[in-house]
Every structure is written in C-alpha cells, then in structure tokens.
C-alpha cells in the first residue's frame, strides 16, 4: 500500500508505477510540515492524478539548512571534481535507463506527446547531464603576470554555494537538467522547486539521485507554489544564488526579493515574443516548415516560440498557402499524446487553455484574419486548435504580448529596414529567426536583431554546448555551454608574496 509520501499511478500505457509525492530533503521523501497537499491534474482527461505535498516557508528553512550542511561538509570543495563528474554521469545513465517511465509520467502530468517527451526532452536531458559531467574537472582559473616580480597571482573558480532553482511547467525534465547539471558539476548544492502544475518527474528523478550515490542534501526538491515556496527561496538569507525560468512578471519579483535580502546572484530566463522573418530569397517550402514548427512545437508553450511572423509583401499570398498547409497538417496530428504519431497534445492547464483562447478572440476582435483554426476544440482535454491570424498589425494584442500557445500572428512588410524595426519593437529579446538565401542580408539582419539567439533558415534548435539566454526583458545570465558554469562559480583572486 502506498504511503503518505508516495502514490501508485497508472501511466497512459496502462502500467502502474509508485511515484514519490512528498518533499525530498536529505535523500528522503517526507511530508510537508503543515501536512498541506495540492492536486496535480491530467490535462488530457481533466482528472486528478494524485495529491502532492505542498512545501511551506518552514520546509524551505529545513531544506536550506540541509543544503548548507551538505555544501560545507561533503560537497562543494569537500569532494573532488572527478567524483562530481562521475556522479552526474551516473545520473545521466539512470535517466537513460528509465526514459520510458519518465516519459510516460511527463506525458501524464504535462500532456505533451510521449514520443516528444522520450525522444527529444529526455534524450536531450541525458545529453545535457553528460555534457556538464565532463565539465566538472575542467573548471580552472588563471595565473596572471603582475608588475611585482615577487608576487604570484592566480584565480580560483569556486562554487557559489546553495542554489535555489525554480523551473517551469512547459519542459519539466529538460529544465531540471539545464539547471541541476551545471550547478552540481560546479560543486553547488541545489534546492529545486518544480512547478505545481508538473511536479511528478522532478520527484521521480530524486529517486535516481539516491541510486546514483549523491550524498544527502546535495539536491533537495520542494514542490510548492510561487507565492509560497518560490518567494521563501528568493528572499532567504542562506540561499547564495537563484535561477528561474518563467514569466517576466515573476522574474521581477524574484530579482527584487534577491536584492532586498542578501543580494544573491540571479539568473533569469524569462518570456519572449520571437519574430520569424521570411524574405523573398528564402526557399518558401522550407520556410513554411520552419515557421510552422517554430510556433507549433510544444503547442506554442515555449519561451522562444516564433509567434510573430513577418512576410515580405511580394511573397505573402504564396507563402501563406504553403504555411497554412503545414499548420493544417500539424493540426491533424494533435490528439492523444500516448499515440506515437501524435505531434501535439493539450495545453498544460485549464487556465492556460482559457488564456490562449482569449488571445484568439482578441485577434479576431481587432480584425486579424483567421487563416486556419480559430475555433474551439470539441471534446475533453485542454486543447487549442492550432491557429494562424493573418494581416496582423503592430498594435494588436496578439503581436505585442506573449501568448504561449499554438497561435501565430502574421504581418506583412515591404523593406529590410522596416522589418528590422518591427522585429525589434518589443520589450522581449529572447530569440529571433530569419529565412533568407541572401548571404549579405543574413549578416546584416542577424547583426541588427536584438535577441540572445538568432536562427537562420531554421528555428528552435538548441545545443548543450551553446549558450542560451535573452536580451532586454527576456532575462539575464546564460544557460548551457561554458557560460552556464560561470553562473554557478565565484572568482577568487589570490596574491602570494613569495619573497617573504
């Protein structure tokens, strides 16, 4: 019989699995101090999956104390970089071994297609862990020549300490890997707060941490809400760094709390309203595929989603026919996420579904043209019919605000200068795309776009070796690559007068 900190869950395939539902502190699953729980819901059936313990500020204090003890006694500078790399690599092996179960749990809790969760999200997460496992024993400082011949100066890159990590619901496992891998490799301890909408895989991964051999307290996991657990971590005086992926509004609150408490280091990966520009020289068939995938991937629930498409007026009609065909083909593959052929599932929650539908209604009211979609889903589940709204203009809400759903606003442009201005006319700056075969134009436009990532004749692909992050109100700091390691280390300068 399942205990109060675990639940027997039936996966979409019909298999049953015992899943942790308690807080994970000191390598044990425990109930919350208050005994409060929250429900996690299946977005396909709209039914309860299980109840999960809700961490309070008191639980945060306990977890932070555990993480501090682990950092000072048996992690951080107390364990060799080689051993840290070995453990992170072992965790990757275990995640790969359990990929099918993790994928089904992700599909159950989030609604994304099983094939996407298994073959993309989890496969990339395994690769991310392995990449940063390799970094663990390669974090090095410098020896620096100085004018004093009797002084030896060098730097050390030391782990920051206790790191709180708040991850979103759109890529639960992948964001878990992006955050934990560089932190653990650098020698930091981690307090993970998964989204209250999708906590199950984060808790399941904690079992693998124990199996891999991580010491108690190196990673603690606290399912909670933002105003409770997230706020407590952000303002905690014993948390040395906080990393957050989510909305710009919440990012502001976290930055404010960090400043008002102990000036902890902050990394923010926030919202986006990414432009995708189609020039006349582009291969229009390929461009239509890229633009469709750029907005429909993960049902548009992606901070980099190419939700604004700018098409040159001379090719607008021709391109729109090709784009519509791509999106309508995708729409036919939206459905039951357990089926291998499914490419799109429901949105994560009823609230998210209603929010996105509100944007579609707004676009129609503001006189955008419904090219395809624009109707409500018939049947159960929090689905949205993939939608293209054409003849959009810069003042429309669908062009100005992040929608976070499978809704594309398409605008016309006449000149290169005009479209650069239109693309940059946003408070966000996370990503951008351009489709062109004019090499000089590619250099000009990619240089002019104000975004942390620019894709050329593609859209959305990321690599663990390449930094990712935003300009403007899309955040600060970088995930992935060598840059991510620097987000979890502090540079110490040492001056040694060896003549004395």
CSV table of C-alpha atoms in Angstrom, one decimal:
chain,number,residue,atom,x,y,z
A,1,UNK,CA,0.0,0.0,0.0
A,2,UNK,CA,1.3,3.4,-0.9
A,3,UNK,CA,2.5,5.6,2.0
A,4,UNK,CA,1.6,9.3,2.6
A,5,UNK,CA,4.7,10.3,0.6
A,6,UNK,CA,4.1,8.2,-2.5
A,7,UNK,CA,1.2,7.3,-4.8
A,8,UNK,CA,0.5,4.4,-7.1
A,9,UNK,CA,-0.2,5.9,-10.5
A,10,UNK,CA,-1.5,4.3,-13.7
A,11,UNK,CA,0.5,5.6,-16.7
A,12,UNK,CA,-1.1,6.2,-20.1
A,13,UNK,CA,0.2,2.8,-21.3
A,14,UNK,CA,-1.7,1.1,-18.5
A,15,UNK,CA,1.5,0.3,-16.5
A,16,UNK,CA,1.5,1.3,-12.8
A,17,UNK,CA,4.3,3.0,-11.1
A,18,UNK,CA,4.8,4.1,-7.5
A,19,UNK,CA,5.7,7.8,-7.6
A,20,UNK,CA,7.0,10.0,-4.8
A,21,UNK,CA,4.6,12.7,-3.7
A,22,UNK,CA,6.5,14.0,-0.6
A,23,UNK,CA,9.1,16.7,-0.2
A,24,UNK,CA,12.7,15.4,-0.9
A,25,UNK,CA,15.1,16.5,1.8
A,26,UNK,CA,18.3,14.8,2.9
A,27,UNK,CA,17.7,12.0,0.4
A,28,UNK,CA,14.4,11.1,2.0
A,29,UNK,CA,10.8,11.8,1.0
A,30,UNK,CA,8.9,13.4,3.8
A,31,UNK,CA,5.6,15.1,4.4
A,32,UNK,CA,5.3,18.8,4.5
A,33,UNK,CA,5.4,20.4,7.9
A,34,UNK,CA,1.9,21.7,7.6
A,35,UNK,CA,0.5,18.5,6.1
A,36,UNK,CA,-1.0,20.5,3.2
A,37,UNK,CA,-1.2,19.0,-0.3
A,38,UNK,CA,-2.2,20.1,-3.7
A,39,UNK,CA,-3.7,18.2,-6.7
A,40,UNK,CA,-1.9,17.6,-10.0
A,41,UNK,CA,-4.2,17.1,-12.9
A,42,UNK,CA,-4.1,15.2,-16.2
A,43,UNK,CA,-4.6,17.8,-19.0
A,44,UNK,CA,-6.0,15.1,-21.3
A,45,UNK,CA,-8.7,13.7,-19.0
A,46,UNK,CA,-9.0,16.7,-16.8
A,47,UNK,CA,-8.9,14.3,-13.8
A,48,UNK,CA,-6.8,14.2,-10.7
A,49,UNK,CA,-3.6,12.2,-10.9
A,50,UNK,CA,-2.6,12.4,-7.3
A,51,UNK,CA,-2.0,14.8,-4.4
A,52,UNK,CA,1.5,16.1,-3.7
A,53,UNK,CA,2.8,17.7,-0.5
A,54,UNK,CA,3.0,21.5,-0.6
A,55,UNK,CA,6.2,22.9,0.9
A,56,UNK,CA,5.8,25.9,3.2
A,57,UNK,CA,8.4,28.5,4.3
A,58,UNK,CA,9.3,26.3,7.2
A,59,UNK,CA,10.0,23.4,4.9
A,60,UNK,CA,12.2,25.8,2.9
A,61,UNK,CA,14.2,26.6,6.0
A,62,UNK,CA,14.7,22.9,6.7
A,63,UNK,CA,15.8,22.3,3.1
A,64,UNK,CA,18.2,25.3,3.0
A,65,UNK,CA,19.8,24.1,6.3
A,66,UNK,CA,20.3,20.7,4.7
A,67,UNK,CA,21.8,22.1,1.6
A,68,UNK,CA,24.2,24.4,3.5
A,69,UNK,CA,25.4,21.4,5.6
A,70,UNK,CA,25.9,19.3,2.5
A,71,UNK,CA,27.8,22.1,0.8
A,72,UNK,CA,30.1,22.7,3.7
A,73,UNK,CA,30.7,19.1,4.8
A,74,UNK,CA,30.5,16.7,1.8
A,75,UNK,CA,30.1,18.6,-1.4
A,76,UNK,CA,31.4,21.8,-2.8
A,77,UNK,CA,35.2,22.0,-2.1
A,78,UNK,CA,35.0,18.7,0.0
A,79,UNK,CA,34.6,16.4,-2.9
A,80,UNK,CA,36.9,16.1,-6.0
A,81,UNK,CA,35.7,17.4,-9.3
A,82,UNK,CA,36.3,14.0,-10.8
A,83,UNK,CA,33.9,12.5,-8.3
A,84,UNK,CA,31.3,15.2,-9.0
A,85,UNK,CA,31.5,14.4,-12.7
A,86,UNK,CA,31.2,10.7,-12.1
A,87,UNK,CA,28.0,11.1,-10.1
A,88,UNK,CA,26.4,13.5,-12.7
A,89,UNK,CA,27.4,11.0,-15.4
A,90,UNK,CA,25.8,8.1,-13.4
A,91,UNK,CA,22.6,10.1,-13.0
A,92,UNK,CA,22.5,10.5,-16.8
A,93,UNK,CA,22.9,6.7,-17.2
A,94,UNK,CA,20.0,6.1,-14.9
A,95,UNK,CA,17.8,8.7,-16.6
A,96,UNK,CA,18.5,7.0,-19.9
A,97,UNK,CA,17.7,3.6,-18.4
A,98,UNK,CA,14.3,4.8,-17.1
A,99,UNK,CA,13.5,7.0,-20.1
A,100,UNK,CA,10.2,5.2,-20.9
A,101,UNK,CA,8.8,5.5,-17.4
A,102,UNK,CA,9.9,9.1,-17.1
A,103,UNK,CA,8.4,10.0,-20.5
A,104,UNK,CA,5.0,8.5,-19.6
A,105,UNK,CA,5.0,10.3,-16.3
A,106,UNK,CA,5.8,13.6,-18.1
A,107,UNK,CA,3.1,13.0,-20.7
A,108,UNK,CA,0.6,12.2,-17.9
A,109,UNK,CA,1.4,15.3,-15.9
A,110,UNK,CA,2.2,17.8,-18.7
A,111,UNK,CA,0.2,16.5,-21.7
A,112,UNK,CA,3.0,16.6,-24.3
A,113,UNK,CA,3.2,13.6,-26.7
A,114,UNK,CA,5.0,10.6,-25.4
A,115,UNK,CA,7.3,10.4,-28.4
A,116,UNK,CA,8.4,14.1,-27.8
A,117,UNK,CA,9.0,13.6,-24.1
A,118,UNK,CA,11.0,10.4,-24.7
A,119,UNK,CA,12.9,11.1,-27.9
A,120,UNK,CA,13.6,14.8,-27.5
A,121,UNK,CA,13.1,16.1,-24.0
A,122,UNK,CA,14.6,13.2,-22.1
A,123,UNK,CA,17.2,12.4,-24.7
A,124,UNK,CA,18.4,16.0,-24.6
A,125,UNK,CA,18.4,16.0,-20.8
A,126,UNK,CA,20.6,12.9,-20.7
A,127,UNK,CA,23.0,14.6,-23.1
A,128,UNK,CA,22.9,17.8,-21.0
A,129,UNK,CA,23.9,15.9,-17.9
A,130,UNK,CA,26.7,14.1,-19.7
A,131,UNK,CA,28.0,17.4,-21.2
A,132,UNK,CA,28.3,19.1,-17.8
A,133,UNK,CA,29.6,15.9,-16.2
A,134,UNK,CA,32.6,16.4,-18.5
A,135,UNK,CA,33.0,20.0,-17.3
A,136,UNK,CA,33.3,19.1,-13.6
A,137,UNK,CA,37.1,18.6,-13.7
A,138,UNK,CA,37.8,21.3,-16.2
A,139,UNK,CA,36.8,24.4,-14.2
A,140,UNK,CA,40.1,26.2,-13.9
A,141,UNK,CA,41.4,29.7,-13.0
A,142,UNK,CA,44.3,31.6,-14.4
A,143,UNK,CA,47.8,32.5,-13.5
A,144,UNK,CA,48.3,36.2,-14.1
A,145,UNK,CA,51.6,38.1,-14.6
A,146,UNK,CA,51.8,41.2,-12.4
A,147,UNK,CA,54.4,44.0,-12.2
A,148,UNK,CA,55.8,42.8,-8.9
A,149,UNK,CA,58.3,40.1,-9.6
A,150,UNK,CA,57.9,38.7,-6.1
A,151,UNK,CA,54.1,38.2,-6.3
A,152,UNK,CA,52.4,35.2,-7.8
A,153,UNK,CA,48.8,36.0,-8.7
A,154,UNK,CA,46.2,33.4,-9.7
A,155,UNK,CA,42.4,32.9,-9.7
A,156,UNK,CA,40.2,30.2,-8.5
A,157,UNK,CA,36.7,29.5,-9.7
A,158,UNK,CA,34.9,28.2,-6.6
A,159,UNK,CA,31.2,27.0,-6.3
A,160,UNK,CA,28.9,29.8,-5.2
A,161,UNK,CA,27.1,27.6,-2.6
A,162,UNK,CA,23.4,26.9,-2.0
A,163,UNK,CA,21.4,27.4,-5.2
A,164,UNK,CA,17.7,27.6,-5.5
A,165,UNK,CA,16.3,26.7,-8.8
A,166,UNK,CA,12.7,27.4,-9.9
A,167,UNK,CA,11.6,25.6,-13.1
A,168,UNK,CA,8.5,25.9,-15.3
A,169,UNK,CA,5.9,23.5,-16.4
A,170,UNK,CA,6.5,23.5,-20.2
A,171,UNK,CA,9.7,21.4,-20.2
A,172,UNK,CA,9.8,19.9,-16.7
A,173,UNK,CA,12.6,17.3,-17.2
A,174,UNK,CA,14.6,19.4,-19.6
A,175,UNK,CA,14.6,22.5,-17.3
A,176,UNK,CA,15.5,20.2,-14.4
A,177,UNK,CA,18.6,19.0,-16.3
A,178,UNK,CA,19.5,22.5,-17.6
A,179,UNK,CA,19.5,23.8,-14.0
A,180,UNK,CA,21.0,21.0,-12.0
A,181,UNK,CA,23.7,19.8,-14.3
A,182,UNK,CA,26.0,22.9,-14.3
A,183,UNK,CA,25.2,23.6,-10.6
A,184,UNK,CA,26.2,20.1,-9.5
A,185,UNK,CA,29.2,19.9,-11.8
A,186,UNK,CA,30.5,23.2,-10.4
A,187,UNK,CA,30.1,21.9,-6.8
A,188,UNK,CA,26.9,23.8,-5.7
A,189,UNK,CA,24.1,22.2,-3.8
A,190,UNK,CA,20.6,22.6,-5.2
A,191,UNK,CA,17.1,23.2,-3.9
A,192,UNK,CA,14.7,22.5,-6.7
A,193,UNK,CA,11.2,24.0,-6.9
A,194,UNK,CA,9.3,22.4,-9.7
A,195,UNK,CA,6.1,23.9,-11.0
A,196,UNK,CA,3.0,23.0,-9.0
A,197,UNK,CA,1.4,22.0,-12.3
A,198,UNK,CA,4.0,19.4,-13.2
A,199,UNK,CA,5.9,18.2,-10.1
A,200,UNK,CA,5.9,14.4,-10.7
A,201,UNK,CA,9.0,13.9,-12.9
A,202,UNK,CA,11.1,16.2,-10.7
A,203,UNK,CA,10.3,14.0,-7.7
A,204,UNK,CA,10.8,10.8,-9.6
A,205,UNK,CA,14.3,11.9,-10.6
A,206,UNK,CA,15.1,12.3,-6.9
A,207,UNK,CA,15.0,8.5,-6.6
A,208,UNK,CA,17.7,8.3,-9.3
A,209,UNK,CA,19.8,10.8,-7.4
A,210,UNK,CA,19.9,8.4,-4.4
A,211,UNK,CA,20.6,5.4,-6.6
A,212,UNK,CA,23.4,7.3,-8.3
A,213,UNK,CA,25.1,7.9,-4.9
A,214,UNK,CA,24.7,11.6,-4.3
A,215,UNK,CA,25.2,12.5,-0.6
A,216,UNK,CA,22.2,13.7,1.4
A,217,UNK,CA,21.3,17.4,1.0
A,218,UNK,CA,23.2,17.9,-2.3
A,219,UNK,CA,19.8,18.2,-4.1
A,220,UNK,CA,16.6,18.8,-2.2
A,221,UNK,CA,13.2,19.1,-4.0
A,222,UNK,CA,10.3,21.2,-2.7
A,223,UNK,CA,7.0,21.1,-4.7
A,224,UNK,CA,5.3,24.4,-3.9
A,225,UNK,CA,3.6,27.4,-5.4
A,226,UNK,CA,5.4,30.5,-6.5
A,227,UNK,CA,4.0,32.8,-3.8
A,228,UNK,CA,4.9,30.4,-1.0
A,229,UNK,CA,8.0,28.3,-1.8
A,230,UNK,CA,9.3,30.5,-4.6
A,231,UNK,CA,9.0,33.6,-2.5
A,232,UNK,CA,10.6,32.0,0.5
A,233,UNK,CA,13.6,30.8,-1.6
A,234,UNK,CA,14.0,34.2,-3.3
A,235,UNK,CA,14.2,36.1,0.0
A,236,UNK,CA,16.2,33.5,2.0
A,237,UNK,CA,19.4,34.9,3.5
A,238,UNK,CA,21.1,31.5,3.3
A,239,UNK,CA,20.5,31.0,-0.4
A,240,UNK,CA,23.5,32.2,-2.4
A,241,UNK,CA,22.1,32.1,-5.9
A,242,UNK,CA,18.7,31.7,-7.5
A,243,UNK,CA,18.0,30.6,-11.1
A,244,UNK,CA,14.5,31.0,-12.5
A,245,UNK,CA,12.8,30.2,-15.8
A,246,UNK,CA,9.3,31.6,-16.3
A,247,UNK,CA,7.4,34.8,-16.8
A,248,UNK,CA,8.9,38.3,-16.8
A,249,UNK,CA,6.4,39.4,-14.0
A,250,UNK,CA,7.6,36.7,-11.7
A,251,UNK,CA,11.2,37.3,-12.7
A,252,UNK,CA,10.9,40.9,-11.5
A,253,UNK,CA,9.6,39.8,-8.1
A,254,UNK,CA,12.5,37.3,-7.7
A,255,UNK,CA,15.1,39.9,-8.6
A,256,UNK,CA,13.5,42.4,-6.1
A,257,UNK,CA,13.5,39.7,-3.3
A,258,UNK,CA,17.1,38.8,-4.0
A,259,UNK,CA,18.1,42.5,-3.8
A,260,UNK,CA,16.2,43.1,-0.6
A,261,UNK,CA,17.6,40.0,1.1
A,262,UNK,CA,21.3,39.1,0.7
A,263,UNK,CA,22.0,40.3,-2.9
A,264,UNK,CA,22.1,36.7,-4.0
A,265,UNK,CA,23.2,36.1,-7.6
A,266,UNK,CA,20.3,35.8,-10.0
A,267,UNK,CA,19.9,34.1,-13.4
A,268,UNK,CA,16.6,34.8,-15.2
A,269,UNK,CA,15.3,33.1,-18.4
A,270,UNK,CA,12.0,34.9,-19.0
A,271,UNK,CA,9.4,35.5,-21.6
A,272,UNK,CA,9.7,36.0,-25.3
A,273,UNK,CA,7.8,37.3,-28.4
A,274,UNK,CA,10.2,36.0,-31.0
A,275,UNK,CA,10.0,37.3,-34.6
A,276,UNK,CA,10.5,35.0,-37.6
A,277,UNK,CA,11.2,36.9,-40.8
A,278,UNK,CA,10.6,35.4,-44.3
A,279,UNK,CA,12.4,37.2,-47.1
A,280,UNK,CA,11.8,36.8,-50.9
A,281,UNK,CA,15.0,34.9,-51.4
A,282,UNK,CA,14.1,32.1,-49.0
A,283,UNK,CA,13.1,28.6,-50.1
A,284,UNK,CA,9.4,29.1,-49.4
A,285,UNK,CA,8.6,25.4,-48.9
A,286,UNK,CA,11.4,25.0,-46.4
A,287,UNK,CA,10.5,28.4,-44.7
A,288,UNK,CA,6.9,27.3,-44.3
A,289,UNK,CA,8.0,24.1,-42.5
A,290,UNK,CA,10.4,26.2,-40.3
A,291,UNK,CA,7.8,28.8,-39.4
A,292,UNK,CA,5.1,26.2,-38.6
A,293,UNK,CA,7.5,24.2,-36.4
A,294,UNK,CA,8.7,27.3,-34.8
A,295,UNK,CA,5.3,28.1,-33.3
A,296,UNK,CA,3.6,24.7,-33.1
A,297,UNK,CA,6.4,22.9,-31.3
A,298,UNK,CA,5.3,22.0,-27.8
A,299,UNK,CA,1.9,23.6,-28.8
A,300,UNK,CA,3.5,27.0,-28.6
A,301,UNK,CA,4.2,26.6,-24.9
A,302,UNK,CA,7.8,27.7,-25.4
A,303,UNK,CA,9.5,31.0,-24.4
A,304,UNK,CA,11.3,31.1,-27.8
A,305,UNK,CA,8.1,30.3,-29.8
A,306,UNK,CA,8.2,32.2,-33.1
A,307,UNK,CA,4.8,33.7,-32.5
A,308,UNK,CA,5.3,36.8,-34.8
A,309,UNK,CA,5.9,36.0,-38.4
A,310,UNK,CA,6.9,38.8,-40.8
A,311,UNK,CA,6.4,38.0,-44.5
A,312,UNK,CA,7.5,40.2,-47.4
A,313,UNK,CA,4.5,41.6,-49.2
A,314,UNK,CA,5.7,40.3,-52.6
A,315,UNK,CA,5.5,36.6,-51.4
A,316,UNK,CA,2.8,37.0,-48.8
A,317,UNK,CA,0.0,35.2,-50.6
A,318,UNK,CA,2.2,32.4,-52.0
A,319,UNK,CA,3.8,31.8,-48.6
A,320,UNK,CA,0.6,31.8,-46.7
A,321,UNK,CA,-0.8,29.0,-48.8
A,322,UNK,CA,2.3,26.9,-48.0
A,323,UNK,CA,2.3,27.8,-44.3
A,324,UNK,CA,-1.4,27.0,-44.0
A,325,UNK,CA,-0.9,23.6,-45.4
A,326,UNK,CA,1.9,22.9,-42.9
A,327,UNK,CA,-0.2,24.1,-39.9
A,328,UNK,CA,-3.3,22.2,-41.0
A,329,UNK,CA,-1.2,19.0,-41.4
A,330,UNK,CA,0.1,19.5,-37.9
A,331,UNK,CA,-3.4,20.1,-36.6
A,332,UNK,CA,-4.4,16.6,-37.9
A,333,UNK,CA,-1.6,15.2,-35.7
A,334,UNK,CA,-2.9,16.9,-32.5
A,335,UNK,CA,-4.7,14.4,-30.2
A,336,UNK,CA,-4.0,11.6,-27.8
A,337,UNK,CA,-0.4,12.1,-26.6
A,338,UNK,CA,0.2,8.4,-25.9
A,339,UNK,CA,0.0,7.6,-29.6
A,340,UNK,CA,3.3,7.6,-31.4
A,341,UNK,CA,2.0,9.5,-34.4
A,342,UNK,CA,0.7,12.4,-32.2
A,343,UNK,CA,2.7,15.7,-32.6
A,344,UNK,CA,0.7,17.9,-30.3
A,345,UNK,CA,-1.2,17.4,-27.1
A,346,UNK,CA,-3.3,19.6,-24.8
A,347,UNK,CA,-2.1,22.7,-23.1
A,348,UNK,CA,-0.9,22.2,-19.5
A,349,UNK,CA,-4.0,23.5,-17.6
A,350,UNK,CA,-7.5,24.9,-18.0
A,351,UNK,CA,-6.2,28.3,-17.1
A,352,UNK,CA,-3.6,28.2,-19.8
A,353,UNK,CA,-6.2,27.0,-22.4
A,354,UNK,CA,-8.6,29.8,-21.5
A,355,UNK,CA,-5.8,32.4,-21.6
A,356,UNK,CA,-4.8,31.4,-25.1
A,357,UNK,CA,-8.3,31.3,-26.3
A,358,UNK,CA,-8.7,34.8,-25.0
A,359,UNK,CA,-5.9,35.9,-27.3
A,360,UNK,CA,-7.5,34.3,-30.3
A,361,UNK,CA,-10.7,36.1,-29.5
A,362,UNK,CA,-8.8,39.4,-29.1
A,363,UNK,CA,-7.1,38.9,-32.5
A,364,UNK,CA,-10.5,38.3,-34.2
A,365,UNK,CA,-12.0,41.4,-32.5
A,366,UNK,CA,-9.1,43.5,-33.6
A,367,UNK,CA,-9.7,42.5,-37.2
A,368,UNK,CA,-6.9,40.0,-37.8
A,369,UNK,CA,-7.9,37.4,-40.5
A,370,UNK,CA,-8.5,33.8,-39.3
A,371,UNK,CA,-6.4,31.8,-41.9
A,372,UNK,CA,-6.9,28.5,-40.2
A,373,UNK,CA,-8.1,27.4,-36.7
A,374,UNK,CA,-9.8,30.0,-34.6
A,375,UNK,CA,-12.4,27.6,-33.4
A,376,UNK,CA,-12.8,25.8,-30.0
A,377,UNK,CA,-11.7,22.2,-29.6
A,378,UNK,CA,-14.6,19.8,-29.5
A,379,UNK,CA,-14.2,17.2,-26.8
A,380,UNK,CA,-12.4,16.6,-23.5
A,381,UNK,CA,-9.0,17.9,-22.6
A,382,UNK,CA,-7.4,21.3,-22.5
A,383,UNK,CA,-6.7,21.5,-26.2
A,384,UNK,CA,-6.4,24.6,-28.5
A,385,UNK,CA,-6.9,24.2,-32.3
A,386,UNK,CA,-3.6,25.5,-34.0
A,387,UNK,CA,-4.4,28.9,-35.3
A,388,UNK,CA,-3.0,31.4,-37.8
A,389,UNK,CA,-4.1,35.0,-37.7
A,390,UNK,CA,-3.1,36.9,-40.8
A,391,UNK,CA,-3.0,40.6,-41.7
A,392,UNK,CA,-1.9,41.4,-38.2
A,393,UNK,CA,-0.6,44.8,-37.3
A,394,UNK,CA,1.9,46.0,-34.7
A,395,UNK,CA,-0.7,47.5,-32.3
A,396,UNK,CA,-2.7,44.3,-31.9
A,397,UNK,CA,-2.5,42.4,-28.6
A,398,UNK,CA,-1.6,39.2,-30.4
A,399,UNK,CA,1.5,40.9,-31.7
A,400,UNK,CA,2.5,42.7,-28.5
A,401,UNK,CA,2.0,40.1,-25.8
A,402,UNK,CA,3.4,36.6,-25.2
A,403,UNK,CA,0.6,34.1,-25.9
A,404,UNK,CA,2.2,30.8,-25.0
A,405,UNK,CA,0.0,28.7,-27.2
A,406,UNK,CA,-0.3,27.4,-30.8
A,407,UNK,CA,-1.3,30.8,-32.2
A,408,UNK,CA,0.7,32.6,-35.0
A,409,UNK,CA,0.3,36.3,-35.9
A,410,UNK,CA,1.4,37.1,-39.4
A,411,UNK,CA,2.3,40.6,-40.6
A,412,UNK,CA,3.4,42.0,-44.0
A,413,UNK,CA,6.5,44.1,-44.6
A,414,UNK,CA,8.0,46.0,-47.5
A,415,UNK,CA,11.7,46.7,-46.7
A,416,UNK,CA,14.5,45.2,-44.8
A,417,UNK,CA,14.8,48.3,-42.6
A,418,UNK,CA,11.1,48.3,-41.8
A,419,UNK,CA,11.1,44.6,-40.7
A,420,UNK,CA,14.1,45.0,-38.5
A,421,UNK,CA,12.3,47.8,-36.7
A,422,UNK,CA,9.2,45.7,-36.5
A,423,UNK,CA,11.0,42.7,-35.2
A,424,UNK,CA,12.8,44.7,-32.5
A,425,UNK,CA,9.7,46.6,-31.5
A,426,UNK,CA,9.1,44.5,-28.3
A,427,UNK,CA,10.2,44.5,-24.7
A,428,UNK,CA,11.4,41.0,-25.2
A,429,UNK,CA,14.7,39.8,-26.7
A,430,UNK,CA,15.0,36.0,-26.2
A,431,UNK,CA,15.2,34.7,-29.8
A,432,UNK,CA,14.6,35.6,-33.5
A,433,UNK,CA,14.6,33.8,-36.8
A,434,UNK,CA,15.2,34.8,-40.4
A,435,UNK,CA,14.6,32.8,-43.6
A,436,UNK,CA,16.8,34.0,-46.5
A,437,UNK,CA,19.3,32.8,-49.0
A,438,UNK,CA,20.9,36.3,-49.5
A,439,UNK,CA,24.2,35.9,-47.6
A,440,UNK,CA,24.8,39.7,-47.2
A,441,UNK,CA,21.3,40.2,-46.0
A,442,UNK,CA,21.7,37.3,-43.5
A,443,UNK,CA,24.7,39.1,-41.9
A,444,UNK,CA,23.0,42.5,-41.9
A,445,UNK,CA,19.8,41.3,-40.3
A,446,UNK,CA,21.2,38.8,-37.8
A,447,UNK,CA,23.5,41.5,-36.6
A,448,UNK,CA,20.6,44.0,-36.3
A,449,UNK,CA,18.2,41.8,-34.4
A,450,UNK,CA,18.2,42.4,-30.7
A,451,UNK,CA,17.9,38.8,-29.4
A,452,UNK,CA,20.0,36.4,-27.4
A,453,UNK,CA,19.6,33.6,-30.0
A,454,UNK,CA,19.2,34.1,-33.8
A,455,UNK,CA,18.3,31.2,-36.1
A,456,UNK,CA,18.9,31.4,-39.8
A,457,UNK,CA,16.9,29.1,-42.1
A,458,UNK,CA,15.9,27.1,-39.1
A,459,UNK,CA,14.2,27.8,-35.8
A,460,UNK,CA,14.2,26.4,-32.3
A,461,UNK,CA,17.1,24.1,-32.2
A,462,UNK,CA,19.4,24.4,-29.2
A,463,UNK,CA,22.7,22.6,-28.3
A,464,UNK,CA,24.1,21.9,-24.9
A,465,UNK,CA,27.4,23.4,-26.0
A,466,UNK,CA,25.9,26.8,-27.0
A,467,UNK,CA,24.8,29.5,-24.5
A,468,UNK,CA,21.2,30.4,-24.3
A,469,UNK,CA,19.6,33.5,-22.8
A,470,UNK,CA,17.9,36.7,-23.6
A,471,UNK,CA,18.3,40.5,-24.1
A,472,UNK,CA,16.1,43.2,-22.6
A,473,UNK,CA,13.2,41.9,-20.5
A,474,UNK,CA,13.8,38.3,-21.6
A,475,UNK,CA,16.2,37.9,-18.7
A,476,UNK,CA,19.9,37.9,-17.6
A,477,UNK,CA,22.6,35.3,-17.5
A,478,UNK,CA,23.0,32.3,-19.7
A,479,UNK,CA,22.1,28.6,-19.6
A,480,UNK,CA,24.1,25.9,-21.3
A,481,UNK,CA,27.7,25.8,-22.6
A,482,UNK,CA,30.7,27.1,-20.7
A,483,UNK,CA,28.8,30.2,-19.8
A,484,UNK,CA,26.4,28.2,-17.6
A,485,UNK,CA,29.3,27.0,-15.5
A,486,UNK,CA,30.3,30.7,-14.8
A,487,UNK,CA,26.8,31.3,-13.4
A,488,UNK,CA,27.5,28.8,-10.6
A,489,UNK,CA,31.0,29.9,-9.7
A,490,UNK,CA,32.6,32.8,-7.9
A,491,UNK,CA,36.1,34.1,-9.0
A,492,UNK,CA,38.6,34.4,-6.2
A,493,UNK,CA,41.9,36.3,-6.8
A,494,UNK,CA,44.9,35.2,-4.8
A,495,UNK,CA,48.0,37.3,-4.4
A,496,UNK,CA,51.1,35.4,-2.9
A,497,UNK,CA,54.2,37.4,-2.0
A,498,UNK,CA,56.6,34.5,-2.1
A,499,UNK,CA,59.6,36.7,-1.2
A,500,UNK,CA,58.5,37.0,2.4
